Coordinates of N, CA and C in Angstrom, one line a residue:
M1 N -46.1 -28.2 -32.0 CA -45.1 -28.2 -33.0 C -43.9 -29.1 -32.6
P2 N -43.5 -30.0 -33.5 CA -42.4 -30.9 -33.2 C -41.1 -30.2 -33.0
F3 N -40.3 -30.7 -32.1 CA -39.0 -30.1 -31.9 C -38.0 -30.3 -33.0
T4 N -37.4 -29.3 -33.5 CA -36.4 -29.4 -34.6 C -35.0 -29.1 -34.0
P5 N -34.1 -30.1 -34.0 CA -32.8 -29.9 -33.4 C -32.0 -28.9 -34.2
P6 N -31.0 -28.2 -33.6 CA -30.1 -27.3 -34.4 C -29.4 -28.1 -35.5
L7 N -29.1 -27.3 -36.5 CA -28.2 -27.9 -37.6 C -26.9 -28.4 -37.0
I8 N -26.3 -27.6 -36.2 CA -25.0 -27.9 -35.6 C -25.1 -27.7 -34.1
Q9 N -24.6 -28.6 -33.3 CA -24.6 -28.4 -31.8 C -23.3 -28.9 -31.3
L10 N -22.6 -28.1 -30.5 CA -21.5 -28.5 -29.7 C -21.8 -28.5 -28.3
D11 N -21.7 -29.6 -27.6 CA -22.1 -29.8 -26.2 C -20.8 -30.1 -25.4
Q12 N -20.4 -29.1 -24.7 CA -19.2 -29.2 -23.8 C -18.0 -29.7 -24.5
V13 N -17.8 -29.2 -25.7 CA -16.7 -29.7 -26.6 C -15.3 -29.1 -26.2
S14 N -14.4 -29.9 -26.1 CA -13.0 -29.5 -25.9 C -12.1 -30.2 -27.0
F15 N -11.0 -29.6 -27.3 CA -10.1 -30.1 -28.3 C -8.7 -29.7 -28.0
S16 N -7.8 -30.7 -28.0 CA -6.4 -30.4 -27.9 C -5.6 -31.5 -28.7
Y17 N -4.4 -31.1 -29.2 CA -3.5 -32.0 -29.8 C -2.9 -32.9 -28.7
P18 N -2.5 -34.1 -29.0 CA -1.9 -35.0 -28.0 C -0.8 -34.3 -27.2
G19 N -0.9 -34.3 -25.9 CA 0.1 -33.7 -25.1 C 0.1 -32.2 -25.0
G20 N -0.8 -31.5 -25.7 CA -0.9 -30.1 -25.7 C -2.0 -29.5 -24.8
R21 N -2.0 -28.2 -24.7 CA -3.0 -27.6 -23.9 C -4.3 -27.5 -24.7
P22 N -5.5 -27.4 -24.0 CA -6.7 -27.3 -24.8 C -6.8 -26.1 -25.7
I23 N -7.1 -26.3 -26.9 CA -7.3 -25.2 -27.9 C -8.8 -24.7 -27.8
L24 N -9.7 -25.7 -27.7 CA -11.1 -25.4 -27.4 C -11.4 -26.0 -26.0
D25 N -12.1 -25.2 -25.3 CA -12.3 -25.6 -23.8 C -13.8 -25.5 -23.5
Q26 N -14.5 -26.7 -23.4 CA -15.8 -26.8 -22.9 C -16.8 -25.8 -23.6
I27 N -16.8 -25.9 -24.9 CA -17.7 -25.0 -25.7 C -19.1 -25.6 -25.9
D28 N -20.0 -24.7 -25.6 CA -21.4 -24.9 -25.9 C -21.9 -24.0 -27.0
L29 N -22.3 -24.5 -28.1 CA -22.6 -23.6 -29.3 C -23.6 -24.3 -30.2
S30 N -24.6 -23.6 -30.7 CA -25.5 -24.2 -31.7 C -25.8 -23.3 -32.8
I31 N -26.0 -23.8 -34.0 CA -26.4 -23.0 -35.1 C -27.7 -23.6 -35.6
E32 N -28.7 -22.7 -35.5 CA -30.1 -23.0 -35.9 C -30.3 -22.7 -37.4
S33 N -31.4 -23.2 -38.0 CA -31.7 -22.8 -39.3 C -31.9 -21.3 -39.5
N34 N -31.3 -20.8 -40.5 CA -31.4 -19.3 -40.8 C -30.9 -18.4 -39.8
Q35 N -30.1 -18.9 -38.8 CA -29.4 -18.1 -37.8 C -28.2 -17.5 -38.4
R36 N -27.9 -16.2 -38.0 CA -26.7 -15.5 -38.5 C -25.8 -15.1 -37.3
L37 N -24.7 -15.9 -37.2 CA -23.8 -15.7 -36.0 C -22.5 -15.0 -36.4
G38 N -22.0 -14.1 -35.5 CA -20.7 -13.6 -35.7 C -19.8 -14.0 -34.5
L39 N -18.6 -14.3 -34.8 CA -17.6 -14.8 -33.8 C -16.4 -13.9 -33.9
I40 N -16.0 -13.2 -32.8 CA -14.9 -12.4 -32.7 C -13.9 -12.9 -31.6
G41 N -12.7 -12.5 -31.7 CA -11.7 -12.9 -30.7 C -10.3 -12.6 -31.2
P42 N -9.4 -12.5 -30.2 CA -8.0 -12.3 -30.6 C -7.4 -13.4 -31.4
N43 N -6.3 -13.1 -32.1 CA -5.5 -14.2 -32.8 C -5.1 -15.2 -31.8
G44 N -5.2 -16.5 -32.2 CA -4.8 -17.6 -31.3 C -5.8 -18.0 -30.3
S45 N -7.0 -17.5 -30.4 CA -8.1 -17.8 -29.4 C -8.8 -19.1 -29.8
G46 N -8.5 -19.7 -31.0 CA -9.1 -20.9 -31.4 C -10.2 -20.9 -32.4
K47 N -10.4 -19.7 -33.0 CA -11.6 -19.5 -33.9 C -11.5 -20.4 -35.1
T48 N -10.4 -20.4 -35.8 CA -10.3 -21.3 -37.0 C -10.3 -22.7 -36.6
T49 N -9.7 -23.1 -35.5 CA -9.8 -24.5 -35.0 C -11.3 -24.9 -34.8
L50 N -12.1 -24.0 -34.3 CA -13.5 -24.2 -34.0 C -14.2 -24.5 -35.4
L51 N -13.9 -23.7 -36.4 CA -14.6 -23.9 -37.7 C -14.2 -25.3 -38.2
H52 N -12.9 -25.6 -38.1 CA -12.4 -26.9 -38.6 C -13.1 -28.1 -37.9
L53 N -13.3 -27.9 -36.6 CA -13.9 -29.0 -35.8 C -15.4 -29.1 -36.2
I54 N -16.1 -28.0 -36.4 CA -17.5 -28.1 -36.9 C -17.6 -28.8 -38.2
M55 N -16.6 -28.6 -39.1 CA -16.6 -29.3 -40.4 C -16.1 -30.7 -40.3
G56 N -15.7 -31.2 -39.2 CA -15.2 -32.6 -39.0 C -13.7 -32.8 -39.3
L57 N -13.0 -31.7 -39.5 CA -11.5 -31.8 -39.7 C -10.8 -32.2 -38.4
H58 N -11.4 -31.9 -37.3 CA -10.9 -32.3 -36.0 C -12.1 -33.0 -35.3
R59 N -11.7 -33.9 -34.4 CA -12.7 -34.6 -33.6 C -12.6 -34.1 -32.1
P60 N -13.7 -33.9 -31.4 CA -13.6 -33.4 -30.0 C -12.7 -34.4 -29.2
T61 N -11.9 -33.8 -28.3 CA -11.2 -34.6 -27.3 C -12.2 -35.0 -26.2
E62 N -13.1 -34.1 -25.9 CA -14.2 -34.3 -25.0 C -15.5 -33.6 -25.5
G63 N -16.6 -34.1 -25.1 CA -17.9 -33.5 -25.4 C -18.5 -34.1 -26.7
R64 N -19.6 -33.5 -27.1 CA -20.4 -34.1 -28.3 C -20.5 -33.1 -29.4
H65 N -20.4 -33.6 -30.6 CA -20.5 -32.8 -31.8 C -21.7 -33.4 -32.5
L66 N -22.8 -32.6 -32.7 CA -24.0 -33.2 -33.3 C -24.4 -32.4 -34.5
F67 N -25.0 -33.2 -35.5 CA -25.5 -32.6 -36.7 C -27.0 -33.1 -36.8
K68 N -27.9 -32.1 -36.7 CA -29.3 -32.3 -36.8 C -29.7 -33.3 -35.7
G69 N -29.1 -33.2 -34.5 CA -29.5 -34.0 -33.4 C -28.8 -35.3 -33.3
N70 N -28.0 -35.7 -34.3 CA -27.3 -37.0 -34.2 C -25.8 -36.7 -34.0
E71 N -25.2 -37.5 -33.0 CA -23.8 -37.3 -32.7 C -23.0 -37.8 -33.9
I72 N -21.9 -37.1 -34.2 CA -21.0 -37.5 -35.2 C -20.0 -38.5 -34.7
H73 N -20.0 -39.7 -35.3 CA -19.0 -40.7 -34.9 C -18.2 -41.2 -36.1
K74 N -18.9 -41.4 -37.2 CA -18.3 -42.2 -38.3 C -18.0 -41.2 -39.5
K75 N -17.2 -41.7 -40.4 CA -16.9 -41.0 -41.6 C -18.1 -40.6 -42.4
E76 N -19.1 -41.5 -42.4 CA -20.4 -41.3 -43.1 C -21.1 -40.1 -42.5
D77 N -21.0 -40.0 -41.1 CA -21.7 -38.8 -40.5 C -21.0 -37.5 -40.9
I78 N -19.7 -37.5 -41.1 CA -19.0 -36.3 -41.5 C -19.4 -36.0 -43.0
K79 N -19.5 -37.0 -43.8 CA -19.9 -36.8 -45.2 C -21.3 -36.1 -45.3
K80 N -22.2 -36.6 -44.5 CA -23.6 -36.0 -44.4 C -23.5 -34.6 -44.0
L81 N -22.7 -34.3 -43.0 CA -22.5 -32.9 -42.5 C -22.0 -32.0 -43.6
R82 N -21.0 -32.5 -44.3 CA -20.3 -31.6 -45.3 C -21.2 -31.4 -46.6
R83 N -22.2 -32.3 -46.8 CA -23.1 -32.0 -47.8 C -24.1 -30.9 -47.5
S84 N -24.2 -30.6 -46.2 CA -25.1 -29.6 -45.8 C -24.5 -28.3 -45.3
I85 N -23.2 -28.4 -44.9 CA -22.5 -27.2 -44.3 C -21.3 -26.9 -45.2
G86 N -21.3 -25.6 -45.7 CA -20.2 -25.2 -46.5 C -19.2 -24.3 -45.7
L87 N -17.9 -24.4 -46.2 CA -16.9 -23.6 -45.6 C -16.2 -22.7 -46.6
V88 N -16.2 -21.4 -46.3 CA -15.5 -20.4 -47.2 C -14.2 -20.1 -46.5
F89 N -13.1 -20.5 -47.1 CA -11.8 -20.4 -46.5 C -11.3 -18.9 -46.4
Q90 N -10.4 -18.6 -45.5 CA -9.9 -17.3 -45.4 C -9.1 -16.9 -46.7
D91 N -8.4 -17.8 -47.2 CA -7.6 -17.5 -48.5 C -8.3 -18.2 -49.6
A92 N -8.9 -17.4 -50.5 CA -9.6 -17.9 -51.7 C -8.8 -18.8 -52.5
D93 N -7.5 -18.6 -52.6 CA -6.6 -19.5 -53.4 C -6.6 -20.9 -52.9
D94 N -7.0 -21.1 -51.7 CA -7.1 -22.5 -51.1 C -8.4 -23.2 -51.6
Q95 N -9.3 -22.4 -52.2 CA -10.6 -22.9 -52.5 C -10.8 -23.1 -54.0
L96 N -10.0 -22.4 -54.8 CA -10.2 -22.3 -56.3 C -9.0 -23.0 -56.9
F97 N -9.3 -23.9 -57.8 CA -8.2 -24.7 -58.4 C -8.5 -25.1 -59.9
S98 N -9.7 -24.7 -60.4 CA -10.0 -25.1 -61.8 C -9.6 -23.9 -62.7
P99 N -9.5 -24.2 -64.0 CA -9.0 -23.2 -65.0 C -9.9 -22.0 -65.1
T100 N -11.2 -22.2 -65.1 CA -12.1 -21.1 -65.2 C -13.1 -21.0 -64.0
V101 N -13.8 -19.9 -63.9 CA -14.7 -19.7 -62.8 C -15.9 -20.7 -62.9
I102 N -16.4 -20.8 -64.1 CA -17.6 -21.7 -64.2 C -17.2 -23.2 -63.8
E103 N -16.0 -23.6 -64.1 CA -15.6 -24.9 -63.7 C -15.4 -25.0 -62.2
D104 N -14.9 -24.0 -61.6 CA -14.7 -24.0 -60.2 C -16.1 -24.1 -59.5
V105 N -17.1 -23.3 -60.0 CA -18.4 -23.3 -59.3 C -19.1 -24.6 -59.6
A106 N -18.9 -25.2 -60.7 CA -19.5 -26.5 -61.1 C -18.9 -27.7 -60.3
F107 N -17.8 -27.5 -59.8 CA -17.1 -28.7 -59.2 C -17.9 -29.3 -58.1
G108 N -18.4 -28.5 -57.2 CA -19.2 -29.0 -56.1 C -20.4 -29.8 -56.5
P109 N -21.3 -29.2 -57.3 CA -22.5 -30.0 -57.8 C -22.1 -31.3 -58.5
L110 N -21.0 -31.3 -59.3 CA -20.6 -32.5 -59.9 C -20.1 -33.5 -58.8
N111 N -19.5 -33.0 -57.8 CA -19.0 -33.9 -56.7 C -20.2 -34.5 -55.9
L112 N -21.3 -33.8 -55.9 CA -22.5 -34.3 -55.3 C -23.3 -35.2 -56.1
G113 N -22.8 -35.5 -57.3 CA -23.5 -36.5 -58.2 C -24.4 -35.9 -59.3
K114 N -24.4 -34.5 -59.4 CA -25.2 -33.9 -60.5 C -24.5 -34.2 -61.9
S115 N -25.4 -34.3 -62.9 CA -24.9 -34.5 -64.2 C -24.2 -33.2 -64.7
P116 N -23.3 -33.3 -65.7 CA -22.7 -32.1 -66.2 C -23.7 -31.0 -66.6
E117 N -24.8 -31.4 -67.2 CA -25.8 -30.4 -67.6 C -26.4 -29.7 -66.3
E118 N -26.7 -30.6 -65.3 CA -27.3 -30.0 -64.1 C -26.3 -29.1 -63.4
A119 N -25.1 -29.5 -63.3 CA -24.1 -28.8 -62.6 C -23.9 -27.4 -63.3
L120 N -23.9 -27.4 -64.7 CA -23.7 -26.1 -65.4 C -24.9 -25.2 -65.1
E121 N -26.1 -25.8 -65.1 CA -27.3 -25.0 -64.9 C -27.3 -24.4 -63.5
I122 N -26.9 -25.2 -62.5 CA -26.8 -24.7 -61.1 C -25.8 -23.6 -61.0
S123 N -24.6 -23.8 -61.6 CA -23.5 -22.9 -61.5 C -23.9 -21.5 -62.2
N124 N -24.5 -21.6 -63.3 CA -24.9 -20.3 -64.0 C -26.0 -19.6 -63.2
R125 N -26.9 -20.4 -62.6 CA -27.9 -19.7 -61.7 C -27.3 -19.1 -60.5
T126 N -26.3 -19.8 -59.9 CA -25.6 -19.3 -58.7 C -24.9 -18.0 -59.0
L127 N -24.2 -18.0 -60.1 CA -23.4 -16.8 -60.5 C -24.4 -15.6 -60.8
Q128 N -25.5 -16.0 -61.5 CA -26.5 -14.9 -61.8 C -27.1 -14.3 -60.5
N129 N -27.4 -15.2 -59.5 CA -28.0 -14.8 -58.3 C -27.0 -13.8 -57.5
L130 N -25.8 -14.1 -57.7 CA -24.8 -13.3 -57.0 C -24.3 -12.1 -57.8
G131 N -24.8 -11.9 -59.0 CA -24.4 -10.8 -59.8 C -23.0 -11.0 -60.4
L132 N -22.6 -12.3 -60.6 CA -21.2 -12.6 -61.1 C -21.2 -13.2 -62.4
T133 N -22.3 -13.1 -63.2 CA -22.3 -13.8 -64.5 C -21.2 -13.4 -65.4
E134 N -20.7 -12.1 -65.3 CA -19.7 -11.7 -66.2 C -18.3 -12.4 -65.9
L135 N -18.2 -13.1 -64.8 CA -17.0 -13.7 -64.5 C -16.9 -15.2 -64.9
A136 N -18.0 -15.7 -65.4 CA -18.2 -17.1 -65.7 C -17.0 -17.7 -66.5
D137 N -16.6 -17.1 -67.5 CA -15.6 -17.6 -68.4 C -14.2 -17.1 -68.2
R138 N -14.1 -16.3 -67.1 CA -12.7 -15.8 -66.8 C -11.8 -16.9 -66.2
V139 N -10.5 -16.7 -66.5 CA -9.5 -17.6 -65.9 C -9.4 -17.2 -64.4
T140 N -9.6 -18.2 -63.6 CA -9.7 -18.0 -62.2 C -8.4 -17.3 -61.6
H141 N -7.3 -17.8 -61.9 CA -6.1 -17.2 -61.3 C -5.7 -15.8 -61.7
R142 N -6.5 -15.3 -62.7 CA -6.3 -13.9 -63.1 C -7.3 -12.9 -62.5
L143 N -8.1 -13.4 -61.7 CA -9.1 -12.6 -61.0 C -8.4 -11.7 -59.9
S144 N -9.0 -10.6 -59.6 CA -8.5 -9.9 -58.4 C -8.8 -10.6 -57.1
G145 N -8.2 -10.2 -56.0 CA -8.4 -10.9 -54.8 C -9.8 -10.8 -54.3
G146 N -10.5 -9.7 -54.6 CA -11.9 -9.5 -54.2 C -12.8 -10.4 -55.1
E147 N -12.5 -10.4 -56.4 CA -13.3 -11.3 -57.2 C -13.1 -12.8 -56.8
K148 N -11.9 -13.2 -56.5 CA -11.7 -14.6 -56.0 C -12.5 -14.9 -54.8
K149 N -12.6 -13.9 -53.9 CA -13.4 -14.1 -52.7 C -14.9 -14.3 -53.0
L150 N -15.4 -13.6 -53.9 CA -16.8 -13.7 -54.3 C -17.0 -15.1 -55.0
V151 N -16.1 -15.4 -55.9 CA -16.2 -16.7 -56.6 C -16.1 -17.9 -55.6
S152 N -15.2 -17.8 -54.6 CA -15.1 -18.8 -53.6 C -16.5 -19.0 -52.8
L153 N -17.1 -17.9 -52.6 CA -18.5 -17.9 -52.0 C -19.4 -18.7 -52.9
A154 N -19.4 -18.4 -54.2 CA -20.2 -19.0 -55.2 C -20.0 -20.5 -55.3
T155 N -18.7 -21.0 -55.1 CA -18.4 -22.4 -55.1 C -19.1 -23.1 -54.0
V156 N -19.3 -22.5 -52.9 CA -20.0 -23.1 -51.7 C -21.5 -23.0 -51.9
L157 N -22.0 -21.9 -52.4 CA -23.4 -21.8 -52.5 C -24.0 -22.6 -53.7
S158 N -23.1 -23.0 -54.6 CA -23.6 -23.9 -55.7 C -23.9 -25.3 -55.2
M159 N -23.4 -25.6 -54.0 CA -23.7 -26.9 -53.4 C -25.0 -26.9 -52.6
Q160 N -25.7 -25.7 -52.6 CA -27.0 -25.5 -52.0 C -26.9 -26.0 -50.5
P161 N -26.0 -25.4 -49.7 CA -25.9 -25.8 -48.3 C -27.1 -25.3 -47.4
E162 N -27.3 -25.9 -46.3 CA -28.2 -25.4 -45.3 C -27.6 -24.4 -44.4
A163 N -26.3 -24.4 -44.3 CA -25.5 -23.4 -43.5 C -24.1 -23.2 -44.1
M164 N -23.5 -22.1 -43.7 CA -22.2 -21.8 -44.2 C -21.3 -21.2 -43.1
L165 N -20.0 -21.5 -43.2 CA -19.1 -21.0 -42.2 C -18.1 -20.1 -43.0
L166 N -17.8 -18.9 -42.6 CA -16.9 -18.0 -43.3 C -15.8 -17.6 -42.4
D167 N -14.5 -17.8 -42.8 CA -13.4 -17.5 -42.0 C -12.7 -16.2 -42.5
E168 N -12.9 -15.1 -41.8 CA -12.3 -13.8 -42.1 C -12.6 -13.4 -43.5
P169 N -13.9 -13.3 -43.9 CA -14.2 -13.0 -45.3 C -13.8 -11.7 -45.8
T170 N -13.6 -10.7 -45.0 CA -13.3 -9.3 -45.4 C -11.8 -9.0 -45.5
N171 N -11.0 -10.0 -45.2 CA -9.5 -9.8 -45.3 C -9.1 -9.3 -46.7
N172 N -8.4 -8.2 -46.7 CA -7.8 -7.7 -48.0 C -8.9 -7.3 -49.0
L173 N -10.1 -7.0 -48.6 CA -11.1 -6.6 -49.6 C -11.2 -5.1 -49.7
D174 N -11.4 -4.6 -50.9 CA -11.6 -3.1 -51.0 C -13.1 -2.8 -50.6
K175 N -13.4 -1.6 -50.5 CA -14.7 -1.1 -50.0 C -15.8 -1.6 -50.9
A176 N -15.6 -1.6 -52.2 CA -16.7 -2.0 -53.1 C -17.0 -3.5 -53.0
I177 N -16.0 -4.3 -53.0 CA -16.2 -5.8 -52.8 C -16.8 -6.1 -51.5
R178 N -16.3 -5.4 -50.4 CA -16.9 -5.6 -49.1 C -18.3 -5.3 -49.0
E179 N -18.8 -4.2 -49.6 CA -20.2 -3.8 -49.7 C -21.0 -4.8 -50.5
R180 N -20.4 -5.3 -51.5 CA -21.1 -6.3 -52.3 C -21.3 -7.6 -51.5
L181 N -20.3 -8.0 -50.8 CA -20.4 -9.2 -50.0 C -21.5 -9.0 -48.9
I182 N -21.5 -7.9 -48.3 CA -22.6 -7.6 -47.3 C -24.0 -7.8 -47.9
E183 N -24.1 -7.2 -49.1 CA -25.4 -7.3 -49.8 C -25.8 -8.7 -50.1
I184 N -24.8 -9.5 -50.6 CA -25.0 -10.9 -50.9 C -25.5 -11.7 -49.6
L185 N -24.7 -11.5 -48.6 CA -25.0 -12.3 -47.3 C -26.4 -11.9 -46.8
N186 N -26.8 -10.7 -46.8 CA -28.1 -10.3 -46.3 C -29.2 -10.8 -47.1
K187 N -29.0 -11.2 -48.3 CA -30.1 -11.8 -49.2 C -30.2 -13.3 -49.0
L188 N -29.2 -13.9 -48.4 CA -29.3 -15.4 -48.3 C -30.4 -15.9 -47.3
N189 N -30.9 -17.0 -47.6 CA -31.9 -17.7 -46.8 C -31.4 -18.9 -46.1
I190 N -30.1 -18.9 -45.7 CA -29.5 -20.0 -45.0 C -28.8 -19.5 -43.8
A191 N -28.5 -20.4 -42.9 CA -27.7 -20.0 -41.7 C -26.3 -19.8 -42.0
Y192 N -25.6 -19.0 -41.3 CA -24.2 -18.8 -41.4 C -23.5 -18.4 -40.1
M193 N -22.2 -18.7 -40.0 CA -21.4 -18.2 -38.9 C -20.2 -17.5 -39.5
I194 N -19.9 -16.3 -39.1 CA -18.7 -15.6 -39.6 C -17.7 -15.3 -38.6
I195 N -16.5 -15.7 -38.8 CA -15.3 -15.3 -38.0 C -14.8 -14.0 -38.6
S196 N -14.6 -13.0 -37.8 CA -14.1 -11.7 -38.4 C -13.6 -10.8 -37.3
H197 N -12.6 -10.0 -37.6 CA -12.2 -8.9 -36.7 C -12.9 -7.6 -37.1
D198 N -13.7 -7.7 -38.2 CA -14.4 -6.5 -38.7 C -15.7 -6.3 -38.0
W199 N -15.7 -5.4 -37.0 CA -16.9 -5.2 -36.1 C -18.0 -4.7 -37.0
D200 N -17.8 -3.7 -37.8 CA -18.8 -3.1 -38.6 C -19.4 -4.1 -39.6
F201 N -18.6 -5.0 -40.1 CA -19.1 -6.0 -41.0 C -20.0 -7.0 -40.3
L202 N -19.7 -7.4 -39.1 CA -20.5 -8.3 -38.3 C -21.8 -7.6 -37.9
S203 N -21.8 -6.3 -37.7 CA -23.0 -5.5 -37.3 C -24.0 -5.5 -38.5
E204 N -23.5 -5.5 -39.7 CA -24.3 -5.4 -40.9 C -24.8 -6.8 -41.4
T205 N -24.2 -7.9 -40.9 CA -24.5 -9.2 -41.5 C -25.0 -10.2 -40.4
C206 N -24.9 -9.9 -39.2 CA -25.2 -10.9 -38.1 C -26.2 -10.4 -37.1
T207 N -26.9 -11.3 -36.5 CA -27.9 -10.9 -35.5 C -27.5 -11.4 -34.1
S208 N -26.5 -12.3 -34.0 CA -26.0 -12.8 -32.8 C -24.5 -12.7 -32.8
L209 N -23.9 -12.3 -31.6 CA -22.5 -12.2 -31.5 C -21.9 -13.1 -30.4
Y210 N -20.9 -13.8 -30.7 CA -20.2 -14.6 -29.8 C -18.7 -14.1 -29.7
I211 N -18.2 -14.2 -28.5 CA -16.8 -13.7 -28.2 C -16.0 -14.9 -27.8
M212 N -14.8 -15.1 -28.4 CA -14.0 -16.3 -28.2 C -12.6 -15.8 -27.6
D213 N -12.2 -16.4 -26.5 CA -11.0 -16.0 -25.9 C -10.4 -17.2 -25.1
Q214 N -9.2 -17.6 -25.4 CA -8.5 -18.7 -24.7 C -9.3 -20.0 -24.8
G215 N -9.8 -20.2 -26.0 CA -10.5 -21.5 -26.2 C -11.9 -21.6 -25.7
R216 N -12.5 -20.5 -25.2 CA -13.8 -20.5 -24.7 C -14.7 -19.5 -25.5
V217 N -16.0 -19.9 -25.6 CA -16.9 -19.1 -26.4 C -18.0 -18.6 -25.4
Q218 N -18.3 -17.3 -25.5 CA -19.4 -16.7 -24.7 C -20.3 -15.9 -25.6
Q219 N -21.6 -16.0 -25.5 CA -22.5 -15.2 -26.2 C -22.6 -13.8 -25.6
S220 N -22.8 -12.8 -26.4 CA -23.0 -11.5 -25.9 C -24.3 -11.5 -25.1
D221 N -24.4 -10.4 -24.3 CA -25.6 -10.4 -23.3 C -26.9 -10.1 -24.0
T222 N -26.9 -9.9 -25.3 CA -28.2 -9.8 -26.0 C -28.0 -10.3 -27.4
D223 N -29.1 -10.9 -27.9 CA -29.0 -11.5 -29.3 C -29.1 -10.4 -30.3
R224 N -29.5 -9.2 -29.9 CA -29.6 -8.1 -30.9 C -28.6 -7.0 -30.6
L225 N -27.4 -7.4 -30.5 CA -26.3 -6.5 -30.2 C -26.1 -5.6 -31.5
H226 N -26.1 -4.3 -31.2 CA -25.7 -3.4 -32.3 C -24.3 -2.8 -32.1
L227 N -23.5 -3.0 -33.1 CA -22.1 -2.5 -33.0 C -22.0 -1.2 -33.7
H228 N -21.7 -0.1 -32.9 CA -21.5 1.2 -33.5 C -20.4 1.2 -34.5
R229 N -20.5 2.0 -35.5 CA -19.4 2.1 -36.5 C -18.5 3.2 -36.2
H230 N -18.2 3.4 -34.9 CA -17.2 4.3 -34.5 C -16.4 3.8 -33.4
A231 N -15.2 4.2 -33.2 CA -14.3 3.7 -32.1 C -14.5 4.5 -30.9
H232 N -14.2 3.9 -29.8 CA -14.0 4.6 -28.5 C -12.9 5.7 -28.7
T233 N -13.1 6.8 -28.0 CA -12.0 7.8 -28.1 C -10.7 7.3 -27.5
C234 N -10.8 6.3 -26.6 CA -9.7 5.8 -25.9 C -9.1 4.5 -26.5
G235 N -9.6 4.1 -27.7 CA -9.0 2.9 -28.3 C -9.7 2.6 -29.6
S236 N -9.3 1.4 -30.1 CA -9.8 1.1 -31.5 C -11.0 0.2 -31.5
Q237 N -11.4 -0.3 -30.3 CA -12.5 -1.2 -30.3 C -13.9 -0.5 -30.4
P238 N -14.8 -0.9 -31.2 CA -16.1 -0.2 -31.4 C -16.9 -0.2 -30.1
H239 N -17.7 0.8 -30.0 CA -18.6 0.9 -28.8 C -19.8 0.0 -29.0
N240 N -20.3 -0.7 -28.0 CA -21.4 -1.5 -28.1 C -22.6 -0.8 -27.4
H241 N -23.8 -0.8 -28.1 CA -25.0 -0.5 -27.3 C -26.1 -1.4 -27.8
H242 N -27.1 -1.6 -27.0 CA -28.1 -2.6 -27.2 C -29.4 -1.9 -27.8
M243 N -29.9 -2.6 -28.8 CA -31.1 -2.1 -29.4 C -32.3 -2.4 -28.6

C-alpha cells in the first residue's frame, strides 16, 4: 500500500514575533485523514497561535509546515491548504457577515468558483445535513449565540473541507446547543482538531488528546484516553483513566 502523507504536518516548528520569546517551541504534530484530535492547555500557552500557523496566518520561525507532504513556501501553497482545511473561529461574529444565513453559508462555495445555483444547492444540503434548514432565511445578526455557532460551522462545511480546526467551540453555549454540536461532529467523515477547555466535550468528540503548555505540545500517553465526566475531589480537573 502506498504511503499517504498526513494532511497537515508540523516538523520541529517554532514561532516567535521579532525580538520576542518563542510562542511555539519545537512542535511536532500531524493531522491524518479522519483523525479527531483534542488540544487542551492553559490560557497563553499558544493554542490559538498554533491554529493560525496551521492555517498559514503565521509562518514558522524554524521548522517545516507541510500540507499533504509538501512544504508550504508560497502564497499558492497557502491557498491550496485553505481550500482543504477549514477554521471555525472562537467568536462566530468574526465568521458571519452576510445578511441572511443562506448567504453566509453560500459565500464559501461561491468563493471557490461554484455557480450561484451550485452554491445554493450545496448550502441547502449542508444546512439540511446539520438539521439547520429552518435557519436558512433568518437574519444572521438576530440569531442566538448558539445558533450563530452552528451556522459558522455550516459555513466551513459548505466548502467541503478535508479537515477542520475549531477554536473553543463550546464557549457560551447552552446545554442543548452543546449536545447538538457533539452530535454533528460525531457524524462527520473528516479530520478535525479542537481547542477546548471543556474536558467532557473532548472526551465525546475526540480520539486523541494533546496537551499544550509554554509553547510545547505533548501527546497523552495513549491514543484512546477516556476523560471521566467528574472532577477530582481535590480540584476541578477531570480524572483520566485509560480504556
